[in-house]
Amino acid sequence: MPIIWHPSPNFGERPADSTIDMLVLHYTGMPSGEMALERMCDPASQVSAHYMIEEDGCIYQLVAETKRAWHAGRGQWRGCSDVNSRSIGIEIVNPGHEFGYRPFAVQQIDALKALCKAILARHDIPAHHIIAHSDMAPDRKEDPGELFPWQQLAAEGIGLWPDEEAINPPSKTEKTAENTDQSTYHDDQVSTAIAAGEHYPPQNTAALSESDAGTHRPNPAEDATSSKHEHTDCEALFDSLLLQFGYGPGDPIHNRVAFQRHWRPSCLNGHADAQSIAILKDLIAQCPPTA
């Protein structure tokens, strides 16, 4: 794996008691890799990374791994607010959302996989510490974005990915006392499901019979209030689990979208739905609790 040494003056010393136990992946978010490389080597920019990978797979090293590159900035992950001191940063050339975000090139991702494996062989970096820039700074960053192939990396031992059943849970059926129609499972009762050890709680969809109509007349106002409370409970549950997983105590919506961007990229709505919570619970089960 050839690496071109292209030194940047933008780095500092790591604290004497720091351990390299994080890997942060970024996109450059500039029109070209050449412009990104120039910026990271400009003393006035005050930014850098340990590595940059061009779209053709060419790898540049700008800062020695023993040094503290300036790539992460303000943010935190799993209680650590000085991510630069504990991490290695890799910039992956892509114009990003501002300049025409596009899928990452195959040769670029192949080079990234090889580089990550080499880094992991040198440093004890757990899977739950391999993160997106947007994971540690969800209020201000989107990179490397929803097109980044996290699942491919996880398949080769680089980072976390949820179990298939968390992504595509098996369908469930329930017979009611009145009929044998399938029950549906809806998002606004996730807290009940968690308490019961399930991902999706059942909702009885059997229609009221004529004899029920006089004593079980629906009340739209009560239903709306109940639904609102259940939705609020789901949001509180999701937000609490995100903090447990490692996100910082910032804006909950930013945390939710950052999580979805990494682990549920087909849905970036920031909603506390059942599938997002199921995926998050599966990921939490794969890593140790926060300190």
mmCIF file of C-alpha atoms in Angstrom, residues 1-288:
data_model
loop_
_atom_site.group_PDB
_atom_site.id
_atom_site.type_symbol
_atom_site.label_atom_id
_atom_site.label_comp_id
_atom_site.label_asym_id
_atom_site.label_seq_id
_atom_site.Cartn_x
_atom_site.Cartn_y
_atom_site.Cartn_z
ATOM 1 C CA MET A 1 0.000 0.000 0.000
ATOM 2 C CA PRO A 2 1.992 3.017 -1.226
ATOM 3 C CA ILE A 3 1.600 6.208 0.796
ATOM 4 C CA ILE A 4 2.870 9.596 -0.334
ATOM 5 C CA TRP A 5 4.377 11.713 2.434
ATOM 6 C CA HIS A 6 3.056 15.272 2.066
ATOM 7 C CA PRO A 7 3.804 16.998 5.381
ATOM 8 C CA SER A 8 1.524 19.610 6.885
ATOM 9 C CA PRO A 9 2.714 22.120 9.492
ATOM 10 C CA ASN A 10 -0.689 21.954 11.172
ATOM 11 C CA PHE A 11 -0.280 19.619 14.122
ATOM 12 C CA GLY A 12 0.689 19.535 17.775
ATOM 13 C CA GLU A 13 1.894 17.096 20.377
ATOM 14 C CA ARG A 14 -0.474 14.577 21.881
ATOM 15 C CA PRO A 15 -0.827 14.792 25.672
ATOM 16 C CA ALA A 16 1.586 12.462 27.434
ATOM 17 C CA ASP A 17 -1.252 10.438 28.947
ATOM 18 C CA SER A 18 -3.322 10.117 25.760
ATOM 19 C CA THR A 19 -3.972 6.844 23.961
ATOM 20 C CA ILE A 20 -4.875 6.550 20.297
ATOM 21 C CA ASP A 21 -8.198 4.745 20.482
ATOM 22 C CA MET A 22 -10.415 6.543 17.948
ATOM 23 C CA LEU A 23 -10.608 6.723 14.169
ATOM 24 C CA VAL A 24 -12.596 9.575 12.621
ATOM 25 C CA LEU A 25 -13.591 9.496 8.952
ATOM 26 C CA HIS A 26 -14.323 12.708 7.045
ATOM 27 C CA TYR A 27 -14.972 13.873 3.526
ATOM 28 C CA THR A 28 -12.974 16.855 2.291
ATOM 29 C CA GLY A 29 -16.041 18.836 1.194
ATOM 30 C CA MET A 30 -14.118 20.876 -1.383
ATOM 31 C CA PRO A 31 -14.281 21.005 -5.201
ATOM 32 C CA SER A 32 -11.082 18.966 -5.605
ATOM 33 C CA GLY A 33 -8.579 16.894 -3.686
ATOM 34 C CA GLU A 34 -5.816 19.259 -4.750
ATOM 35 C CA MET A 35 -7.603 22.171 -3.093
ATOM 36 C CA ALA A 36 -8.168 20.133 0.073
ATOM 37 C CA LEU A 37 -4.516 19.115 0.235
ATOM 38 C CA GLU A 38 -3.418 22.713 -0.231
ATOM 39 C CA ARG A 39 -5.737 23.906 2.521
ATOM 40 C CA MET A 40 -4.581 21.272 5.005
ATOM 41 C CA CYS A 41 -0.975 22.321 4.392
ATOM 42 C CA ASP A 42 -1.649 26.048 4.743
ATOM 43 C CA PRO A 43 -0.595 27.260 8.214
ATOM 44 C CA ALA A 44 -3.313 29.904 8.120
ATOM 45 C CA SER A 45 -6.081 27.298 7.834
ATOM 46 C CA GLN A 46 -5.290 25.651 11.185
ATOM 47 C CA VAL A 47 -6.705 22.345 9.888
ATOM 48 C CA SER A 48 -5.150 19.041 8.903
ATOM 49 C CA ALA A 49 -5.609 15.285 9.031
ATOM 50 C CA HIS A 50 -3.262 12.360 9.319
ATOM 51 C CA TYR A 51 -4.248 11.018 5.902
ATOM 52 C CA MET A 52 -6.114 12.021 2.758
ATOM 53 C CA ILE A 53 -7.345 9.567 0.126
ATOM 54 C CA GLU A 54 -7.928 10.757 -3.440
ATOM 55 C CA GLU A 55 -10.740 9.408 -5.600
ATOM 56 C CA ASP A 56 -8.243 7.307 -7.573
ATOM 57 C CA GLY A 57 -7.111 5.619 -4.342
ATOM 58 C CA CYS A 58 -3.890 7.588 -3.905
ATOM 59 C CA ILE A 59 -3.083 7.976 -0.188
ATOM 60 C CA TYR A 60 -1.303 11.014 1.225
ATOM 61 C CA GLN A 61 0.039 11.199 4.765
ATOM 62 C CA LEU A 62 0.160 14.722 6.144
ATOM 63 C CA VAL A 63 0.817 14.185 9.848
ATOM 64 C CA ALA A 64 2.592 11.381 11.692
ATOM 65 C CA GLU A 65 0.234 9.187 13.691
ATOM 66 C CA THR A 66 2.159 9.996 16.851
ATOM 67 C CA LYS A 67 1.210 13.669 16.462
ATOM 68 C CA ARG A 68 -2.087 15.435 17.114
ATOM 69 C CA ALA A 69 -3.640 16.477 13.794
ATOM 70 C CA TRP A 70 -6.321 19.178 13.748
ATOM 71 C CA HIS A 71 -9.239 17.441 12.071
ATOM 72 C CA ALA A 72 -12.044 16.884 14.578
ATOM 73 C CA GLY A 73 -12.712 20.277 16.123
ATOM 74 C CA ARG A 74 -15.469 20.968 18.617
ATOM 75 C CA GLY A 75 -17.573 17.988 19.633
ATOM 76 C CA GLN A 76 -17.403 14.782 21.617
ATOM 77 C CA TRP A 77 -17.832 11.036 21.505
ATOM 78 C CA ARG A 78 -18.532 8.734 24.444
ATOM 79 C CA GLY A 79 -17.630 11.445 26.928
ATOM 80 C CA CYS A 80 -14.385 12.525 25.248
ATOM 81 C CA SER A 81 -14.398 16.201 24.238
ATOM 82 C CA ASP A 82 -10.779 16.296 22.999
ATOM 83 C CA VAL A 83 -11.152 13.875 20.121
ATOM 84 C CA ASN A 84 -8.039 15.151 18.313
ATOM 85 C CA SER A 85 -5.785 13.998 21.146
ATOM 86 C CA ARG A 86 -7.079 10.421 20.997
ATOM 87 C CA SER A 87 -7.799 9.935 17.312
ATOM 88 C CA ILE A 88 -6.439 9.432 13.839
ATOM 89 C CA GLY A 89 -8.256 11.429 11.175
ATOM 90 C CA ILE A 90 -8.721 10.392 7.550
ATOM 91 C CA GLU A 91 -10.021 12.819 4.930
ATOM 92 C CA ILE A 92 -11.692 11.133 1.954
ATOM 93 C CA VAL A 93 -11.864 13.279 -1.160
ATOM 94 C CA ASN A 94 -15.469 14.068 -2.077
ATOM 95 C CA PRO A 95 -17.046 17.438 -2.957
ATOM 96 C CA GLY A 96 -19.555 16.914 -0.178
ATOM 97 C CA HIS A 97 -23.046 18.301 0.166
ATOM 98 C CA GLU A 98 -21.979 21.846 -0.701
ATOM 99 C CA PHE A 99 -20.192 21.116 -3.978
ATOM 100 C CA GLY A 100 -21.994 18.116 -5.465
ATOM 101 C CA TYR A 101 -22.023 15.136 -3.122
ATOM 102 C CA ARG A 102 -21.542 11.859 -4.970
ATOM 103 C CA PRO A 103 -20.884 8.171 -4.272
ATOM 104 C CA PHE A 104 -17.363 7.279 -3.250
ATOM 105 C CA ALA A 105 -15.172 5.612 -5.876
ATOM 106 C CA VAL A 106 -14.513 1.877 -5.563
ATOM 107 C CA GLN A 107 -10.730 2.278 -5.689
ATOM 108 C CA GLN A 108 -10.952 4.992 -3.047
ATOM 109 C CA ILE A 109 -12.874 2.758 -0.641
ATOM 110 C CA ASP A 110 -10.518 -0.146 -1.329
ATOM 111 C CA ALA A 111 -7.582 2.081 -0.382
ATOM 112 C CA LEU A 112 -9.444 3.250 2.726
ATOM 113 C CA LYS A 113 -10.085 -0.317 3.844
ATOM 114 C CA ALA A 114 -6.411 -1.198 3.479
ATOM 115 C CA LEU A 115 -5.337 1.922 5.364
ATOM 116 C CA CYS A 116 -7.842 1.361 8.171
ATOM 117 C CA LYS A 117 -6.726 -2.237 8.610
ATOM 118 C CA ALA A 118 -3.106 -1.106 8.865
ATOM 119 C CA ILE A 119 -4.042 1.540 11.445
ATOM 120 C CA LEU A 120 -6.065 -0.966 13.472
ATOM 121 C CA ALA A 121 -3.090 -3.330 13.453
ATOM 122 C CA ARG A 122 -0.962 -0.584 15.034
ATOM 123 C CA HIS A 123 -3.486 0.780 17.531
ATOM 124 C CA ASP A 124 -6.106 -0.741 19.804
ATOM 125 C CA ILE A 125 -9.163 1.033 18.389
ATOM 126 C CA PRO A 126 -12.493 -0.638 19.236
ATOM 127 C CA ALA A 127 -15.240 -0.823 16.633
ATOM 128 C CA HIS A 128 -17.471 1.636 18.502
ATOM 129 C CA HIS A 129 -14.693 4.242 18.305
ATOM 130 C CA ILE A 130 -14.628 4.205 14.491
ATOM 131 C CA ILE A 131 -16.945 7.083 13.751
ATOM 132 C CA ALA A 132 -18.065 9.714 11.297
ATOM 133 C CA HIS A 133 -17.118 13.335 11.798
ATOM 134 C CA SER A 134 -20.863 13.949 12.014
ATOM 135 C CA ASP A 135 -21.167 11.498 14.925
ATOM 136 C CA MET A 136 -18.925 13.569 17.177
ATOM 137 C CA ALA A 137 -20.095 16.960 15.855
ATOM 138 C CA PRO A 138 -23.714 16.417 14.766
ATOM 139 C CA ASP A 139 -24.692 20.063 15.185
ATOM 140 C CA ARG A 140 -22.226 21.277 12.555
ATOM 141 C CA LYS A 141 -21.018 18.392 10.381
ATOM 142 C CA GLU A 142 -22.557 15.956 7.869
ATOM 143 C CA ASP A 143 -19.483 14.074 6.680
ATOM 144 C CA PRO A 144 -18.704 11.594 5.355
ATOM 145 C CA GLY A 145 -22.442 11.495 4.697
ATOM 146 C CA GLU A 146 -25.235 9.097 3.888
ATOM 147 C CA LEU A 147 -23.555 7.757 0.719
ATOM 148 C CA PHE A 148 -20.546 6.484 2.617
ATOM 149 C CA PRO A 149 -20.410 2.635 2.602
ATOM 150 C CA TRP A 150 -20.165 1.954 6.333
ATOM 151 C CA GLN A 151 -21.636 -1.514 5.919
ATOM 152 C CA GLN A 152 -18.813 -2.515 3.551
ATOM 153 C CA LEU A 153 -16.208 -1.432 6.072
ATOM 154 C CA ALA A 154 -17.932 -3.202 8.959
ATOM 155 C CA ALA A 155 -18.041 -6.416 6.920
ATOM 156 C CA GLU A 156 -14.232 -6.309 6.949
ATOM 157 C CA GLY A 157 -13.917 -5.574 10.653
ATOM 158 C CA ILE A 158 -13.857 -1.777 10.448
ATOM 159 C CA GLY A 159 -16.556 -0.265 12.656
ATOM 160 C CA LEU A 160 -20.015 -1.350 13.783
ATOM 161 C CA TRP A 161 -23.048 -2.369 11.761
ATOM 162 C CA PRO A 162 -26.398 -3.606 13.085
ATOM 163 C CA ASP A 163 -27.612 -7.160 12.802
ATOM 164 C CA GLU A 164 -29.817 -7.828 9.783
ATOM 165 C CA GLU A 165 -32.871 -8.499 11.964
ATOM 166 C CA ALA A 166 -32.577 -5.032 13.495
ATOM 167 C CA ILE A 167 -32.575 -3.498 10.013
ATOM 168 C CA ASN A 168 -35.301 -5.745 8.596
ATOM 169 C CA PRO A 169 -37.220 -7.190 11.560
ATOM 170 C CA PRO A 170 -39.355 -10.273 10.896
ATOM 171 C CA SER A 171 -43.065 -9.649 10.546
ATOM 172 C CA LYS A 172 -45.304 -10.632 13.455
ATOM 173 C CA THR A 173 -48.952 -11.676 13.514
ATOM 174 C CA GLU A 174 -51.476 -11.828 16.270
ATOM 175 C CA LYS A 175 -54.959 -13.290 16.331
ATOM 176 C CA THR A 176 -57.566 -11.183 18.042
ATOM 177 C CA ALA A 177 -60.553 -12.546 19.962
ATOM 178 C CA GLU A 178 -62.842 -11.381 17.164
ATOM 179 C CA ASN A 179 -60.962 -12.415 14.013
ATOM 180 C CA THR A 180 -57.731 -13.802 12.610
ATOM 181 C CA ASP A 181 -56.583 -10.683 10.771
ATOM 182 C CA GLN A 182 -52.905 -9.773 11.068
ATOM 183 C CA SER A 183 -52.054 -7.071 13.562
ATOM 184 C CA THR A 184 -49.943 -4.156 12.471
ATOM 185 C CA TYR A 185 -47.017 -2.761 14.374
ATOM 186 C CA HIS A 186 -46.593 0.958 14.633
ATOM 187 C CA ASP A 187 -43.876 3.300 15.764
ATOM 188 C CA ASP A 188 -45.576 5.294 18.473
ATOM 189 C CA GLN A 189 -45.581 2.523 21.090
ATOM 190 C CA VAL A 190 -41.894 1.673 21.099
ATOM 191 C CA SER A 191 -41.536 2.294 24.824
ATOM 192 C CA THR A 192 -44.089 -0.464 25.465
ATOM 193 C CA ALA A 193 -42.160 -2.757 23.144
ATOM 194 C CA ILE A 194 -38.865 -2.124 24.884
ATOM 195 C CA ALA A 195 -40.401 -2.928 28.259
ATOM 196 C CA ALA A 196 -41.748 -6.162 26.791
ATOM 197 C CA GLY A 197 -38.436 -7.037 25.171
ATOM 198 C CA GLU A 198 -39.755 -6.537 21.644
ATOM 199 C CA HIS A 199 -39.009 -4.054 18.880
ATOM 200 C CA TYR A 200 -42.550 -3.501 17.645
ATOM 201 C CA PRO A 201 -45.635 -3.557 19.940
ATOM 202 C CA PRO A 202 -48.907 -4.851 18.454
ATOM 203 C CA GLN A 203 -51.843 -2.630 17.619
ATOM 204 C CA ASN A 204 -55.272 -4.256 17.535
ATOM 205 C CA THR A 205 -56.803 -3.343 14.183
ATOM 206 C CA ALA A 206 -60.052 -5.274 14.531
ATOM 207 C CA ALA A 207 -63.013 -3.075 13.623
ATOM 208 C CA LEU A 208 -65.639 -2.374 16.283
ATOM 209 C CA SER A 209 -68.691 -4.585 15.954
ATOM 210 C CA GLU A 210 -72.199 -3.107 15.968
ATOM 211 C CA SER A 211 -72.679 -4.195 19.586
ATOM 212 C CA ASP A 212 -69.480 -2.370 20.593
ATOM 213 C CA ALA A 213 -70.477 0.936 19.051
ATOM 214 C CA GLY A 214 -72.645 2.133 21.909
ATOM 215 C CA THR A 215 -70.061 1.577 24.653
ATOM 216 C CA HIS A 216 -66.728 2.099 22.842
ATOM 217 C CA ARG A 217 -67.274 5.267 20.862
ATOM 218 C CA PRO A 218 -63.907 6.672 19.686
ATOM 219 C CA ASN A 219 -62.865 10.044 21.084
ATOM 220 C CA PRO A 220 -60.565 11.805 18.557
ATOM 221 C CA ALA A 221 -59.318 14.332 21.127
ATOM 222 C CA GLU A 222 -58.316 11.608 23.581
ATOM 223 C CA ASP A 223 -56.700 9.579 20.796
ATOM 224 C CA ALA A 224 -54.659 12.582 19.647
ATOM 225 C CA THR A 225 -53.479 13.336 23.186
ATOM 226 C CA SER A 226 -52.542 9.703 23.774
ATOM 227 C CA SER A 227 -50.655 9.524 20.479
ATOM 228 C CA LYS A 228 -48.771 12.721 21.293
ATOM 229 C CA HIS A 229 -47.725 11.398 24.695
ATOM 230 C CA GLU A 230 -46.609 8.076 23.220
ATOM 231 C CA HIS A 231 -44.606 9.892 20.537
ATOM 232 C CA THR A 232 -42.948 12.037 23.201
ATOM 233 C CA ASP A 233 -42.075 8.886 25.145
ATOM 234 C CA CYS A 234 -40.457 7.429 22.018
ATOM 235 C CA GLU A 235 -38.386 10.550 21.477
ATOM 236 C CA ALA A 236 -37.229 10.502 25.095
ATOM 237 C CA LEU A 237 -36.291 6.831 24.779
ATOM 238 C CA PHE A 238 -34.403 7.345 21.513
ATOM 239 C CA ASP A 239 -32.542 10.384 22.845
ATOM 240 C CA SER A 240 -31.594 8.563 26.041
ATOM 241 C CA LEU A 241 -30.256 5.598 24.068
ATOM 242 C CA LEU A 242 -28.245 7.916 21.806
ATOM 243 C CA LEU A 243 -26.533 9.390 24.868
ATOM 244 C CA GLN A 244 -25.877 5.888 26.171
ATOM 245 C CA PHE A 245 -24.372 4.902 22.828
ATOM 246 C CA GLY A 246 -21.938 7.813 22.725
ATOM 247 C CA TYR A 247 -23.508 10.956 21.284
ATOM 248 C CA GLY A 248 -23.037 14.197 23.191
ATOM 249 C CA PRO A 249 -25.758 16.099 25.071
ATOM 250 C CA GLY A 250 -26.501 18.484 22.214
ATOM 251 C CA ASP A 251 -29.595 19.119 20.121
ATOM 252 C CA PRO A 252 -31.539 15.822 20.055
ATOM 253 C CA ILE A 253 -32.639 16.309 16.439
ATOM 254 C CA HIS A 254 -29.034 16.700 15.303
ATOM 255 C CA ASN A 255 -28.083 13.547 17.200
ATOM 256 C CA ARG A 256 -30.922 11.566 15.632
ATOM 257 C CA VAL A 257 -30.108 12.652 12.086
ATOM 258 C CA ALA A 258 -26.389 11.981 12.584
ATOM 259 C CA PHE A 259 -27.210 8.498 13.834
ATOM 260 C CA GLN A 260 -29.473 7.820 10.866
ATOM 261 C CA ARG A 261 -26.889 9.221 8.444
ATOM 262 C CA HIS A 262 -24.411 6.609 9.665
ATOM 263 C CA TRP A 263 -26.551 3.573 10.498
ATOM 264 C CA ARG A 264 -29.856 4.138 8.672
ATOM 265 C CA PRO A 265 -28.935 6.270 5.645
ATOM 266 C CA SER A 266 -32.198 5.640 3.804
ATOM 267 C CA CYS A 267 -34.096 7.660 6.426
ATOM 268 C CA LEU A 268 -32.763 11.050 7.526
ATOM 269 C CA ASN A 269 -35.927 12.477 9.060
ATOM 270 C CA GLY A 270 -34.768 12.630 12.685
ATOM 271 C CA HIS A 271 -37.879 10.766 13.834
ATOM 272 C CA ALA A 272 -37.808 8.443 16.815
ATOM 273 C CA ASP A 273 -39.325 5.515 14.949
ATOM 274 C CA ALA A 274 -39.273 1.862 15.897
ATOM 275 C CA GLN A 275 -36.702 0.775 13.339
ATOM 276 C CA SER A 276 -34.169 3.439 14.302
ATOM 277 C CA ILE A 277 -34.563 2.459 17.961
ATOM 278 C CA ALA A 278 -34.209 -1.243 17.147
ATOM 279 C CA ILE A 279 -30.998 -0.558 15.211
ATOM 280 C CA LEU A 280 -29.641 1.586 18.033
ATOM 281 C CA LYS A 281 -30.398 -1.054 20.667
ATOM 282 C CA ASP A 282 -28.593 -3.657 18.576
ATOM 283 C CA LEU A 283 -25.512 -1.429 18.273
ATOM 284 C CA ILE A 284 -25.492 -0.703 22.007
ATOM 285 C CA ALA A 285 -25.521 -4.444 22.662
ATOM 286 C CA GLN A 286 -22.345 -4.754 20.569
ATOM 287 C CA CYS A 287 -20.251 -2.346 22.627
ATOM 288 C CA PRO A 288 -19.371 -1.792 26.286
#
